Amino acid sequence: MNKETQNNILKTVNLTIGYTSKKEETTIASNINLALKKGELIGLVGANGIGKSTLLRTVTQVQPKLSGTIVLNQKPLENYTNLDLAKTMSLVLTETIASKNLSVFELIALGRQPYTNWVGNLSQKDITIVNKAIKQTNIENLKHKKCFELSDGQLQKVMITRALAQDTDLIILDEPTTHLDMYHKAYILKLLQSLVKETGKTILFSSHEIDLAIQLCDTMIVMTKEEVISNTPCNLIEQGVFNTLFPEDLIVFDTKTGSFRVKK
Amino acid sequence: MSETNTYKIPFVILTLILLCCFFANISLGSVSIPQKEIFNSLLNVSNNQSWQYIIQNYRLPKAFTAILVGSGLGISGLLMQTLFRNPLAGPFVLGITSGASLGVALVILGAGVFGGILSALLISKWTIVIAASLGSFLVLLAVLIVSSRVRDTMAILIIGLMFGSITAAVVSVLSYFSSAEQLQQYIFWGFGSLGNLSWRELGIFFIIYCFGILLSVFSIKGLNTLLLGENYAKSLGLNIKKSRLLIILATSLLAGTITAFAGPIAFIGLAIPHVTRQIFNTSNHKILVPAVFLFGAIVMLICDSIAQLPTSDYTLPINAITSLIGAPVVIWLLVRKRKMIF
């Protein structure tokens, strides 16, 4: 095995994603070949309905792939048990949690579930890891609050902390910046960037904040109708990939500023 | 960790209250027995044979039944509310009572169909217990088969309610064709009763109850994980189908045997988990399961003491008391706290 493949945390070969019902298969995207390097912040962008969520749901094994292979940490995804997967990959989803009566500490401590005993008692080590995660995301002041007392932005930070406490090599976030104001969008993505630097974990997130992602990500995955491309933001701009992202009748990509402009 | 220490004092207090309620419950009844004689009877050294008999063979099994019924219904209600993420869920959402009612209705109301001699044989206490168990077991089996095929937990909730409607319809058809006497007997079963169990019956009840409680304790970790929702729970390595099965089995064992032995006791299963959440202000099931156990037992003992109408010869239907006393308490709690904790 050469060094390059060892550096990959997640690799897909000829992956086809979509849905199967009893009669037919609906393909959403095919021929996806990705190789995500360890210790990078990776942003997944694309238009609505292009299949970002489906791709994330497929690599997190929430829904089955149609064909191709997914390799997580040099091991095929289907060889993972639920528990092994929980120790390798943690999630932050768009759905809200079922019970907001949990305290922030309790919620984050639930991230230790894959490691705790049959009744879920926290060991001293678990508590240390939870407290470390709380420190890393700088939410010590929220620790004893109840989840229903938090704003959307605070809750998102708490959910990221929970994923961090799960102590996995890969953290995947599905649209972590929805419902947030401009400042908090930038804050959350900046936080993700600093976490990658501090912890060496790989973070993959989907987002509509293309201009922020261009500034902060190490690698970006761009999904268009024709293909799925991944590269550094600079290279992607040079290749003119972002111009093909949306229909060009309304907005155009400005290569100089790295952002979209409304056509006059 | 400090979290368990903060709850130590309330737990000690609750246990003491439970003990007081237990003694109050056996001290009160239609025959008034002096306090000293009650202790003597418990220790089997009373001079008054009939008092000793009342205490040992009537009041003591009744008090134990109250404890099992209250705690069992409370815990199964808690499990259902967390599993279905629905504060309106109770132990009977899976259609367990409706199944039991159907079994009993078939025996009591359908007796006319089977003919005179057979019906006299059919209607004994054990046949009713067996009919209720069979009924709830069959409905449970149907729910389990369906739940192994359905991916969505909410669908199970709806399916349970549908089973309830079907059985209710069958019961009304049966009632339409039965005599007033049979109807009365069926309605009396529906009132619920704690005082009908002998020690032997109580023993069987207790064994099945213990299985139910054991399964509940084993589902604590899964229940806590489910507080995040099913997708998060899955991402934390929880085997959703297995925990769902464990939780449904625990509830069915508890609610099913309770209904079989004591009739369909309303309200406790729905209300006790809410009261406990309000007072303990937590969603952690490591705290909630034992707390609900204690609360359920206490409330049931108090309700039973009131139902006895101390010093009078009447016994009110326990089902009416649980709702009459309980509903205002829950309303008061919710209005006072102004916040529904779930």
PDB file of C-alpha atoms in Angstrom, chain B residues 81-313:
ATOM      1  CA  GLN B  81     -43.006   8.135  26.004  1.00  0.00           C
ATOM      2  CA  THR B  82     -39.293   8.009  25.234  1.00  0.00           C
ATOM      3  CA  LEU B  83     -39.574   5.420  22.458  1.00  0.00           C
ATOM      4  CA  PHE B  84     -42.320   7.312  20.652  1.00  0.00           C
ATOM      5  CA  ARG B  85     -40.944  10.752  21.585  1.00  0.00           C
ATOM      6  CA  ASN B  86     -44.526  11.591  22.477  1.00  0.00           C
ATOM      7  CA  PRO B  87     -45.639  12.938  25.858  1.00  0.00           C
ATOM      8  CA  LEU B  88     -49.133  11.533  25.284  1.00  0.00           C
ATOM      9  CA  ALA B  89     -47.959   7.949  25.015  1.00  0.00           C
ATOM     10  CA  GLY B  90     -48.746   5.586  27.872  1.00  0.00           C
ATOM     11  CA  PRO B  91     -48.315   1.889  28.571  1.00  0.00           C
ATOM     12  CA  PHE B  92     -51.419   1.115  26.561  1.00  0.00           C
ATOM     13  CA  VAL B  93     -50.586   2.762  23.243  1.00  0.00           C
ATOM     14  CA  LEU B  94     -49.452  -0.558  21.856  1.00  0.00           C
ATOM     15  CA  GLY B  95     -52.996  -1.873  22.119  1.00  0.00           C
ATOM     16  CA  ILE B  96     -52.202  -4.094  25.092  1.00  0.00           C
ATOM     17  CA  THR B  97     -55.269  -3.152  27.146  1.00  0.00           C
ATOM     18  CA  SER B  98     -57.505  -3.385  24.155  1.00  0.00           C
ATOM     19  CA  GLY B  99     -56.218  -6.906  23.577  1.00  0.00           C
ATOM     20  CA  ALA B 100     -56.837  -7.790  27.203  1.00  0.00           C
ATOM     21  CA  SER B 101     -60.308  -6.207  27.105  1.00  0.00           C
ATOM     22  CA  LEU B 102     -61.133  -8.214  24.011  1.00  0.00           C
ATOM     23  CA  GLY B 103     -60.070 -11.452  25.692  1.00  0.00           C
ATOM     24  CA  VAL B 104     -62.147 -10.700  28.776  1.00  0.00           C
ATOM     25  CA  ALA B 105     -65.097  -9.486  26.712  1.00  0.00           C
ATOM     26  CA  LEU B 106     -65.028 -12.705  24.694  1.00  0.00           C
ATOM     27  CA  VAL B 107     -65.128 -14.746  27.897  1.00  0.00           C
ATOM     28  CA  ILE B 108     -67.743 -12.727  29.789  1.00  0.00           C
ATOM     29  CA  LEU B 109     -69.926 -11.365  27.024  1.00  0.00           C
ATOM     30  CA  GLY B 110     -69.403 -14.218  24.621  1.00  0.00           C
ATOM     31  CA  ALA B 111     -70.348 -16.736  27.322  1.00  0.00           C
ATOM     32  CA  GLY B 112     -73.975 -16.605  26.231  1.00  0.00           C
ATOM     33  CA  VAL B 113     -72.923 -17.855  22.831  1.00  0.00           C
ATOM     34  CA  PHE B 114     -71.151 -20.878  24.278  1.00  0.00           C
ATOM     35  CA  GLY B 115     -74.198 -22.043  26.240  1.00  0.00           C
ATOM     36  CA  GLY B 116     -75.173 -22.233  29.905  1.00  0.00           C
ATOM     37  CA  ILE B 117     -73.072 -24.988  31.475  1.00  0.00           C
ATOM     38  CA  LEU B 118     -69.921 -24.052  29.647  1.00  0.00           C
ATOM     39  CA  SER B 119     -70.287 -20.420  30.606  1.00  0.00           C
ATOM     40  CA  ALA B 120     -70.539 -21.280  34.291  1.00  0.00           C
ATOM     41  CA  LEU B 121     -67.262 -23.143  33.949  1.00  0.00           C
ATOM     42  CA  LEU B 122     -65.661 -20.391  31.941  1.00  0.00           C
ATOM     43  CA  ILE B 123     -66.182 -17.473  34.256  1.00  0.00           C
ATOM     44  CA  SER B 124     -63.816 -17.957  37.115  1.00  0.00           C
ATOM     45  CA  LYS B 125     -61.041 -15.597  38.085  1.00  0.00           C
ATOM     46  CA  TRP B 126     -58.340 -17.636  36.403  1.00  0.00           C
ATOM     47  CA  THR B 127     -60.184 -17.772  33.086  1.00  0.00           C
ATOM     48  CA  ILE B 128     -60.379 -14.001  33.118  1.00  0.00           C
ATOM     49  CA  VAL B 129     -56.671 -13.714  33.900  1.00  0.00           C
ATOM     50  CA  ILE B 130     -55.849 -16.191  31.159  1.00  0.00           C
ATOM     51  CA  ALA B 131     -58.199 -14.529  28.674  1.00  0.00           C
ATOM     52  CA  ALA B 132     -56.699 -11.120  29.400  1.00  0.00           C
ATOM     53  CA  SER B 133     -53.131 -12.459  29.076  1.00  0.00           C
ATOM     54  CA  LEU B 134     -53.931 -14.284  25.849  1.00  0.00           C
ATOM     55  CA  GLY B 135     -55.641 -11.218  24.434  1.00  0.00           C
ATOM     56  CA  SER B 136     -52.795  -8.852  25.216  1.00  0.00           C
ATOM     57  CA  PHE B 137     -50.221 -11.450  24.121  1.00  0.00           C
ATOM     58  CA  LEU B 138     -51.863 -11.846  20.708  1.00  0.00           C
ATOM     59  CA  VAL B 139     -52.069  -8.094  20.160  1.00  0.00           C
ATOM     60  CA  LEU B 140     -48.445  -7.763  21.295  1.00  0.00           C
ATOM     61  CA  LEU B 141     -47.418 -10.483  18.847  1.00  0.00           C
ATOM     62  CA  ALA B 142     -49.163  -8.642  16.040  1.00  0.00           C
ATOM     63  CA  VAL B 143     -47.441  -5.380  17.021  1.00  0.00           C
ATOM     64  CA  LEU B 144     -44.033  -7.107  17.199  1.00  0.00           C
ATOM     65  CA  ILE B 145     -44.444  -8.689  13.762  1.00  0.00           C
ATOM     66  CA  VAL B 146     -45.478  -5.362  12.306  1.00  0.00           C
ATOM     67  CA  SER B 147     -42.687  -3.453  14.072  1.00  0.00           C
ATOM     68  CA  SER B 148     -40.028  -5.793  12.687  1.00  0.00           C
ATOM     69  CA  ARG B 149     -41.169  -4.795   9.188  1.00  0.00           C
ATOM     70  CA  VAL B 150     -41.789  -1.107   9.741  1.00  0.00           C
ATOM     71  CA  ARG B 151     -38.776   1.210   9.846  1.00  0.00           C
ATOM     72  CA  ASP B 152     -40.613   4.172  11.296  1.00  0.00           C
ATOM     73  CA  THR B 153     -41.328   4.042  15.026  1.00  0.00           C
ATOM     74  CA  MET B 154     -44.257   6.448  14.641  1.00  0.00           C
ATOM     75  CA  ALA B 155     -45.997   3.910  12.408  1.00  0.00           C
ATOM     76  CA  ILE B 156     -45.980   1.455  15.337  1.00  0.00           C
ATOM     77  CA  LEU B 157     -47.786   4.050  17.450  1.00  0.00           C
ATOM     78  CA  ILE B 158     -50.522   4.443  14.838  1.00  0.00           C
ATOM     79  CA  ILE B 159     -50.758   0.672  14.344  1.00  0.00           C
ATOM     80  CA  GLY B 160     -51.193   0.182  18.109  1.00  0.00           C
ATOM     81  CA  LEU B 161     -54.004   2.746  18.104  1.00  0.00           C
ATOM     82  CA  MET B 162     -55.633   0.997  15.138  1.00  0.00           C
ATOM     83  CA  PHE B 163     -55.560  -2.341  16.969  1.00  0.00           C
ATOM     84  CA  GLY B 164     -57.248  -0.530  19.853  1.00  0.00           C
ATOM     85  CA  SER B 165     -60.042   0.712  17.586  1.00  0.00           C
ATOM     86  CA  ILE B 166     -60.619  -2.733  16.101  1.00  0.00           C
ATOM     87  CA  THR B 167     -60.879  -4.443  19.490  1.00  0.00           C
ATOM     88  CA  ALA B 168     -63.112  -1.671  20.847  1.00  0.00           C
ATOM     89  CA  ALA B 169     -65.437  -2.225  17.904  1.00  0.00           C
ATOM     90  CA  VAL B 170     -65.566  -5.990  18.526  1.00  0.00           C
ATOM     91  CA  VAL B 171     -66.302  -5.346  22.214  1.00  0.00           C
ATOM     92  CA  SER B 172     -69.218  -3.039  21.342  1.00  0.00           C
ATOM     93  CA  VAL B 173     -70.656  -5.645  18.964  1.00  0.00           C
ATOM     94  CA  LEU B 174     -70.393  -8.236  21.741  1.00  0.00           C
ATOM     95  CA  SER B 175     -72.006  -5.880  24.285  1.00  0.00           C
ATOM     96  CA  TYR B 176     -74.905  -5.256  21.929  1.00  0.00           C
ATOM     97  CA  PHE B 177     -75.791  -8.958  22.036  1.00  0.00           C
ATOM     98  CA  SER B 178     -75.226  -9.648  25.729  1.00  0.00           C
ATOM     99  CA  SER B 179     -77.418  -9.473  28.798  1.00  0.00           C
ATOM    100  CA  ALA B 180     -77.394  -6.690  31.383  1.00  0.00           C
ATOM    101  CA  GLU B 181     -75.851  -9.022  33.930  1.00  0.00           C
ATOM    102  CA  GLN B 182     -72.944  -9.928  31.666  1.00  0.00           C
ATOM    103  CA  LEU B 183     -72.416  -6.271  30.791  1.00  0.00           C
ATOM    104  CA  GLN B 184     -72.237  -5.371  34.450  1.00  0.00           C
ATOM    105  CA  GLN B 185     -69.675  -8.079  35.055  1.00  0.00           C
ATOM    106  CA  TYR B 186     -67.568  -6.783  32.165  1.00  0.00           C
ATOM    107  CA  ILE B 187     -67.828  -3.196  33.343  1.00  0.00           C
ATOM    108  CA  PHE B 188     -66.798  -4.262  36.860  1.00  0.00           C
ATOM    109  CA  TRP B 189     -63.658  -5.832  35.384  1.00  0.00           C
ATOM    110  CA  GLY B 190     -63.013  -2.522  33.631  1.00  0.00           C
ATOM    111  CA  PHE B 191     -63.031  -0.697  36.991  1.00  0.00           C
ATOM    112  CA  GLY B 192     -59.835  -2.456  37.946  1.00  0.00           C
ATOM    113  CA  SER B 193     -59.178  -4.119  41.259  1.00  0.00           C
ATOM    114  CA  LEU B 194     -56.101  -4.607  43.386  1.00  0.00           C
ATOM    115  CA  GLY B 195     -57.604  -6.741  46.149  1.00  0.00           C
ATOM    116  CA  ASN B 196     -58.392  -9.947  44.341  1.00  0.00           C
ATOM    117  CA  LEU B 197     -55.037 -11.660  44.379  1.00  0.00           C
ATOM    118  CA  SER B 198     -54.025 -14.585  46.562  1.00  0.00           C
ATOM    119  CA  TRP B 199     -50.388 -15.072  47.528  1.00  0.00           C
ATOM    120  CA  ARG B 200     -49.982 -17.706  44.814  1.00  0.00           C
ATOM    121  CA  GLU B 201     -51.335 -15.433  42.105  1.00  0.00           C
ATOM    122  CA  LEU B 202     -49.190 -12.627  43.439  1.00  0.00           C
ATOM    123  CA  GLY B 203     -46.156 -14.910  43.125  1.00  0.00           C
ATOM    124  CA  ILE B 204     -46.761 -15.541  39.423  1.00  0.00           C
ATOM    125  CA  PHE B 205     -47.468 -11.834  38.912  1.00  0.00           C
ATOM    126  CA  PHE B 206     -44.207 -10.958  40.680  1.00  0.00           C
ATOM    127  CA  ILE B 207     -42.043 -13.290  38.577  1.00  0.00           C
ATOM    128  CA  ILE B 208     -43.281 -11.880  35.260  1.00  0.00           C
ATOM    129  CA  TYR B 209     -43.072  -8.351  36.668  1.00  0.00           C
ATOM    130  CA  CYS B 210     -39.399  -8.921  37.582  1.00  0.00           C
ATOM    131  CA  PHE B 211     -38.620  -9.950  33.998  1.00  0.00           C
ATOM    132  CA  GLY B 212     -40.250  -6.750  32.790  1.00  0.00           C
ATOM    133  CA  ILE B 213     -38.283  -4.590  35.220  1.00  0.00           C
ATOM    134  CA  LEU B 214     -35.039  -6.360  34.322  1.00  0.00           C
ATOM    135  CA  LEU B 215     -35.598  -5.685  30.612  1.00  0.00           C
ATOM    136  CA  SER B 216     -36.376  -2.037  31.440  1.00  0.00           C
ATOM    137  CA  VAL B 217     -33.100  -1.686  33.318  1.00  0.00           C
ATOM    138  CA  PHE B 218     -31.247  -3.152  30.346  1.00  0.00           C
ATOM    139  CA  SER B 219     -32.875  -0.610  28.028  1.00  0.00           C
ATOM    140  CA  ILE B 220     -31.693   2.410  30.074  1.00  0.00           C
ATOM    141  CA  LYS B 221     -28.673   3.138  27.872  1.00  0.00           C
ATOM    142  CA  GLY B 222     -30.716   2.761  24.696  1.00  0.00           C
ATOM    143  CA  LEU B 223     -33.432   5.034  26.076  1.00  0.00           C
ATOM    144  CA  ASN B 224     -30.911   7.749  26.874  1.00  0.00           C
ATOM    145  CA  THR B 225     -29.451   7.493  23.376  1.00  0.00           C
ATOM    146  CA  LEU B 226     -32.934   7.700  21.866  1.00  0.00           C
ATOM    147  CA  LEU B 227     -33.343  11.121  23.508  1.00  0.00           C
ATOM    148  CA  LEU B 228     -31.267  12.439  20.589  1.00  0.00           C
ATOM    149  CA  GLY B 229     -33.608  10.934  17.985  1.00  0.00           C
ATOM    150  CA  GLU B 230     -33.222   7.733  16.019  1.00  0.00           C
ATOM    151  CA  ASN B 231     -30.690   8.920  13.444  1.00  0.00           C
ATOM    152  CA  TYR B 232     -28.306  10.219  16.074  1.00  0.00           C
ATOM    153  CA  ALA B 233     -28.844   7.065  18.135  1.00  0.00           C
ATOM    154  CA  LYS B 234     -27.855   4.974  15.134  1.00  0.00           C
ATOM    155  CA  SER B 235     -24.748   7.095  14.550  1.00  0.00           C
ATOM    156  CA  LEU B 236     -23.788   6.364  18.167  1.00  0.00           C
ATOM    157  CA  GLY B 237     -23.710   2.649  17.400  1.00  0.00           C
ATOM    158  CA  LEU B 238     -27.110   1.784  18.883  1.00  0.00           C
ATOM    159  CA  ASN B 239     -28.888  -1.156  17.305  1.00  0.00           C
ATOM    160  CA  ILE B 240     -32.271   0.535  16.904  1.00  0.00           C
ATOM    161  CA  LYS B 241     -34.308  -2.565  16.103  1.00  0.00           C
ATOM    162  CA  LYS B 242     -32.867  -4.483  19.031  1.00  0.00           C
ATOM    163  CA  SER B 243     -33.472  -1.713  21.573  1.00  0.00           C
ATOM    164  CA  ARG B 244     -36.928  -1.104  20.170  1.00  0.00           C
ATOM    165  CA  LEU B 245     -37.745  -4.796  20.619  1.00  0.00           C
ATOM    166  CA  LEU B 246     -36.320  -4.757  24.156  1.00  0.00           C
ATOM    167  CA  ILE B 247     -38.396  -1.705  25.112  1.00  0.00           C
ATOM    168  CA  ILE B 248     -41.615  -3.054  23.573  1.00  0.00           C
ATOM    169  CA  LEU B 249     -41.109  -6.438  25.261  1.00  0.00           C
ATOM    170  CA  ALA B 250     -40.515  -4.832  28.663  1.00  0.00           C
ATOM    171  CA  THR B 251     -43.636  -2.676  28.330  1.00  0.00           C
ATOM    172  CA  SER B 252     -45.767  -5.557  27.152  1.00  0.00           C
ATOM    173  CA  LEU B 253     -44.686  -7.841  29.974  1.00  0.00           C
ATOM    174  CA  LEU B 254     -45.386  -5.168  32.584  1.00  0.00           C
ATOM    175  CA  ALA B 255     -48.588  -3.686  31.188  1.00  0.00           C
ATOM    176  CA  GLY B 256     -49.883  -7.056  30.003  1.00  0.00           C
ATOM    177  CA  THR B 257     -49.586  -8.869  33.349  1.00  0.00           C
ATOM    178  CA  ILE B 258     -50.855  -5.862  35.272  1.00  0.00           C
ATOM    179  CA  THR B 259     -53.955  -5.681  33.107  1.00  0.00           C
ATOM    180  CA  ALA B 260     -54.434  -9.426  33.399  1.00  0.00           C
ATOM    181  CA  PHE B 261     -54.263  -9.445  37.201  1.00  0.00           C
ATOM    182  CA  ALA B 262     -55.621  -6.023  38.176  1.00  0.00           C
ATOM    183  CA  GLY B 263     -57.682  -4.908  35.204  1.00  0.00           C
ATOM    184  CA  PRO B 264     -57.080  -1.887  32.987  1.00  0.00           C
ATOM    185  CA  ILE B 265     -55.782   0.699  35.475  1.00  0.00           C
ATOM    186  CA  ALA B 266     -55.993   4.094  33.824  1.00  0.00           C
ATOM    187  CA  PHE B 267     -53.934   7.221  34.160  1.00  0.00           C
ATOM    188  CA  ILE B 268     -50.941   6.063  36.256  1.00  0.00           C
ATOM    189  CA  GLY B 269     -48.832   5.073  33.248  1.00  0.00           C
ATOM    190  CA  LEU B 270     -49.391   8.385  31.525  1.00  0.00           C
ATOM    191  CA  ALA B 271     -49.104  10.740  34.481  1.00  0.00           C
ATOM    192  CA  ILE B 272     -46.371   9.334  36.727  1.00  0.00           C
ATOM    193  CA  PRO B 273     -43.517   9.864  34.232  1.00  0.00           C
ATOM    194  CA  HIS B 274     -44.597  13.506  33.783  1.00  0.00           C
ATOM    195  CA  VAL B 275     -44.795  14.176  37.500  1.00  0.00           C
ATOM    196  CA  THR B 276     -41.382  12.571  37.965  1.00  0.00           C
ATOM    197  CA  ARG B 277     -39.808  14.632  35.181  1.00  0.00           C
ATOM    198  CA  GLN B 278     -41.244  17.812  36.687  1.00  0.00           C
ATOM    199  CA  ILE B 279     -39.929  17.051  40.142  1.00  0.00           C
ATOM    200  CA  PHE B 280     -36.530  15.621  39.245  1.00  0.00           C
ATOM    201  CA  ASN B 281     -36.073  17.962  36.291  1.00  0.00           C
ATOM    202  CA  THR B 282     -34.009  15.522  34.264  1.00  0.00           C
ATOM    203  CA  SER B 283     -34.363  13.294  31.224  1.00  0.00           C
ATOM    204  CA  ASN B 284     -31.664  10.870  32.277  1.00  0.00           C
ATOM    205  CA  HIS B 285     -33.237   7.428  32.517  1.00  0.00           C
ATOM    206  CA  LYS B 286     -30.690   6.256  35.067  1.00  0.00           C
ATOM    207  CA  ILE B 287     -32.472   8.653  37.450  1.00  0.00           C
ATOM    208  CA  LEU B 288     -35.950   8.465  35.951  1.00  0.00           C
ATOM    209  CA  VAL B 289     -36.433   4.680  36.021  1.00  0.00           C
ATOM    210  CA  PRO B 290     -35.906   4.286  39.797  1.00  0.00           C
ATOM    211  CA  ALA B 291     -37.718   7.570  40.502  1.00  0.00           C
ATOM    212  CA  VAL B 292     -40.754   6.540  38.453  1.00  0.00           C
ATOM    213  CA  PHE B 293     -40.686   3.177  40.232  1.00  0.00           C
ATOM    214  CA  LEU B 294     -40.939   4.881  43.643  1.00  0.00           C
ATOM    215  CA  PHE B 295     -43.487   7.499  42.565  1.00  0.00           C
ATOM    216  CA  GLY B 296     -45.721   4.968  40.863  1.00  0.00           C
ATOM    217  CA  ALA B 297     -45.765   2.725  43.911  1.00  0.00           C
ATOM    218  CA  ILE B 298     -46.477   5.647  46.277  1.00  0.00           C
ATOM    219  CA  VAL B 299     -49.315   7.080  44.190  1.00  0.00           C
ATOM    220  CA  MET B 300     -50.924   3.678  43.730  1.00  0.00           C
ATOM    221  CA  LEU B 301     -50.785   2.973  47.490  1.00  0.00           C
ATOM    222  CA  ILE B 302     -52.375   6.341  48.258  1.00  0.00           C
ATOM    223  CA  CYS B 303     -55.087   5.853  45.619  1.00  0.00           C
ATOM    224  CA  ASP B 304     -55.844   2.407  47.000  1.00  0.00           C
ATOM    225  CA  SER B 305     -56.091   3.727  50.572  1.00  0.00           C
ATOM    226  CA  ILE B 306     -58.601   6.336  49.408  1.00  0.00           C
ATOM    227  CA  ALA B 307     -60.550   3.812  47.341  1.00  0.00           C
ATOM    228  CA  GLN B 308     -61.002   1.708  50.471  1.00  0.00           C
ATOM    229  CA  LEU B 309     -62.952   4.554  52.106  1.00  0.00           C
ATOM    230  CA  PRO B 310     -61.442   3.782  55.535  1.00  0.00           C
ATOM    231  CA  THR B 311     -63.905   2.587  58.202  1.00  0.00           C
ATOM    232  CA  SER B 312     -66.739   2.191  55.685  1.00  0.00           C
ATOM    233  CA  ASP B 313     -67.822  -1.016  53.974  1.00  0.00           C
TER     234      ASP B 313
END
